Amino acid sequence: MKATRASRIKAAVIGLGVGERHIDSYESDSRCEVVALCDINAERLAEVGSRYPGKFLTTDPFALLQDPAIGVVSIASYDDAHYPQVMTAIGAGKHVFVEKPLCLMDDEFDDIDRALQDHPTVRLSSNFVLRRAPQFRELKTRVDAGALGRLYYFEGDYNYGRMEKITDGWRGEIPFYSASHGGAIHLIDLALWLSGGRVDEVTAVGNQIATAGTRFRFPDMVTALLRFEDGMTAKVTANFGCVCPHHHALNVYGTQGTFIHGYQGGVFYHSRDPGVPAERIALSYPKAAKGDVQRTFIAHILDDTPPEVSLTDVMNAMSVSLAVERSMRSRNWEPVRYAQSSRTARASLPVGG
């Protein structure tokens, strides 16, 4: 018998750094109520809780993940906590909105893939917010319309520009941190989204020069080359130690046009002739609210409409980023190992929430 979708849903948020922004995003839909908040830092929990009175507060994430009244959970905790929390949420039949990355290791990814196959009614998404930037949405429209011709090369740089967050913050404290999973994955997702393509294999190198002598112990600079099945190639970097403001540089090359985006804005080139003026794009950047993607996920759960970032999108970007990490270890080209769950049709949602 076909299940009926929920008409209302209760939500919880775990991790109240960027996760605090999730609260208003959930409650911008009158059918969604945030009933519980969690942070392992009791002071931070009390501070955020004072701004959102009436919500249950706890430092124990698993108390929320096992609560049958909660239908959807945001996981915005430290990266190394994502895997056990995602697995528990899926096992409890909860929908999951997880800040990147989904997980850190190949075996964790495999476990999540199997859990999703075992719980086909669970919906999962992630906050690949660059898709919502007006510059990049305009670019997507033009790519889809064929204005750039056939894409053959993509170049994206995640320039973090906030080195103190990795040398002094939690990223230097957890057992493993990946600059690819934490930064470059945004550009990986853009490459997949803009091209509609599929990456076949990856090679990557990294270094730790910018943060040498600090407590951060992992590569802070990662450069990856991606080979797509259709012949397109891409270069993606995560540059966490750069001496420049935080931004996302992006160059997209097609047979009929080129898009160049830097800190100062975006430009379309329609000709190789230097006498033909470039078209400057005045759309604001980044100007993409963290909640934009999340709101489409709530509609996905309650209305069965397509989300901005689907389960397949999350799993595919994670698959590529994991191949980047494997290549840095092996120093070889590594195949991308795609998830089975992202290929499986999702079932209708159960009653409840």
Short mmCIF file of N, CA, C and O in Angstrom, two decimals, residues 103 177 196 258 263 281 283 338 345 353:
data_model
loop_
_atom_site.label_atom_id
_atom_site.label_comp_id
_atom_site.label_asym_id
_atom_site.label_seq_id
_atom_site.Cartn_x
_atom_site.Cartn_y
_atom_site.Cartn_z
N CYS A 103 30.57 12.55 5.29
CA CYS A 103 31.41 11.68 6.11
C CYS A 103 32.86 11.98 5.75
O CYS A 103 33.14 12.87 4.95
N TYR A 177 41.04 15.95 9.30
CA TYR A 177 40.29 16.98 8.59
C TYR A 177 40.73 16.97 7.14
O TYR A 177 41.93 16.88 6.83
N GLY A 196 26.47 18.65 -15.80
CA GLY A 196 25.59 17.48 -15.89
C GLY A 196 26.37 16.21 -16.16
O GLY A 196 25.79 15.18 -16.52
N THR A 258 33.21 31.52 -22.85
CA THR A 258 33.99 31.32 -21.62
C THR A 258 33.39 32.18 -20.52
O THR A 258 32.96 33.32 -20.76
N TYR A 263 37.13 37.36 -7.46
CA TYR A 263 36.64 38.13 -6.32
C TYR A 263 35.92 39.40 -6.75
O TYR A 263 35.02 39.88 -6.07
N ILE A 281 28.95 40.70 -15.70
CA ILE A 281 27.74 40.28 -15.02
C ILE A 281 27.65 41.02 -13.69
O ILE A 281 28.54 40.91 -12.84
N LEU A 283 25.37 40.72 -11.33
CA LEU A 283 24.64 40.04 -10.26
C LEU A 283 25.49 39.98 -9.00
O LEU A 283 26.70 39.78 -9.05
N TYR A 338 30.99 5.17 -7.10
CA TYR A 338 29.68 5.77 -6.89
C TYR A 338 28.80 4.90 -6.00
O TYR A 338 28.96 3.68 -5.94
N ALA A 345 15.51 4.38 -7.08
CA ALA A 345 14.35 5.27 -6.99
C ALA A 345 13.91 5.36 -5.54
O ALA A 345 13.83 4.36 -4.83
N GLY A 353 5.91 12.46 11.56
CA GLY A 353 6.73 13.63 11.66
C GLY A 353 6.04 14.70 12.46
O GLY A 353 6.45 15.82 12.38
#
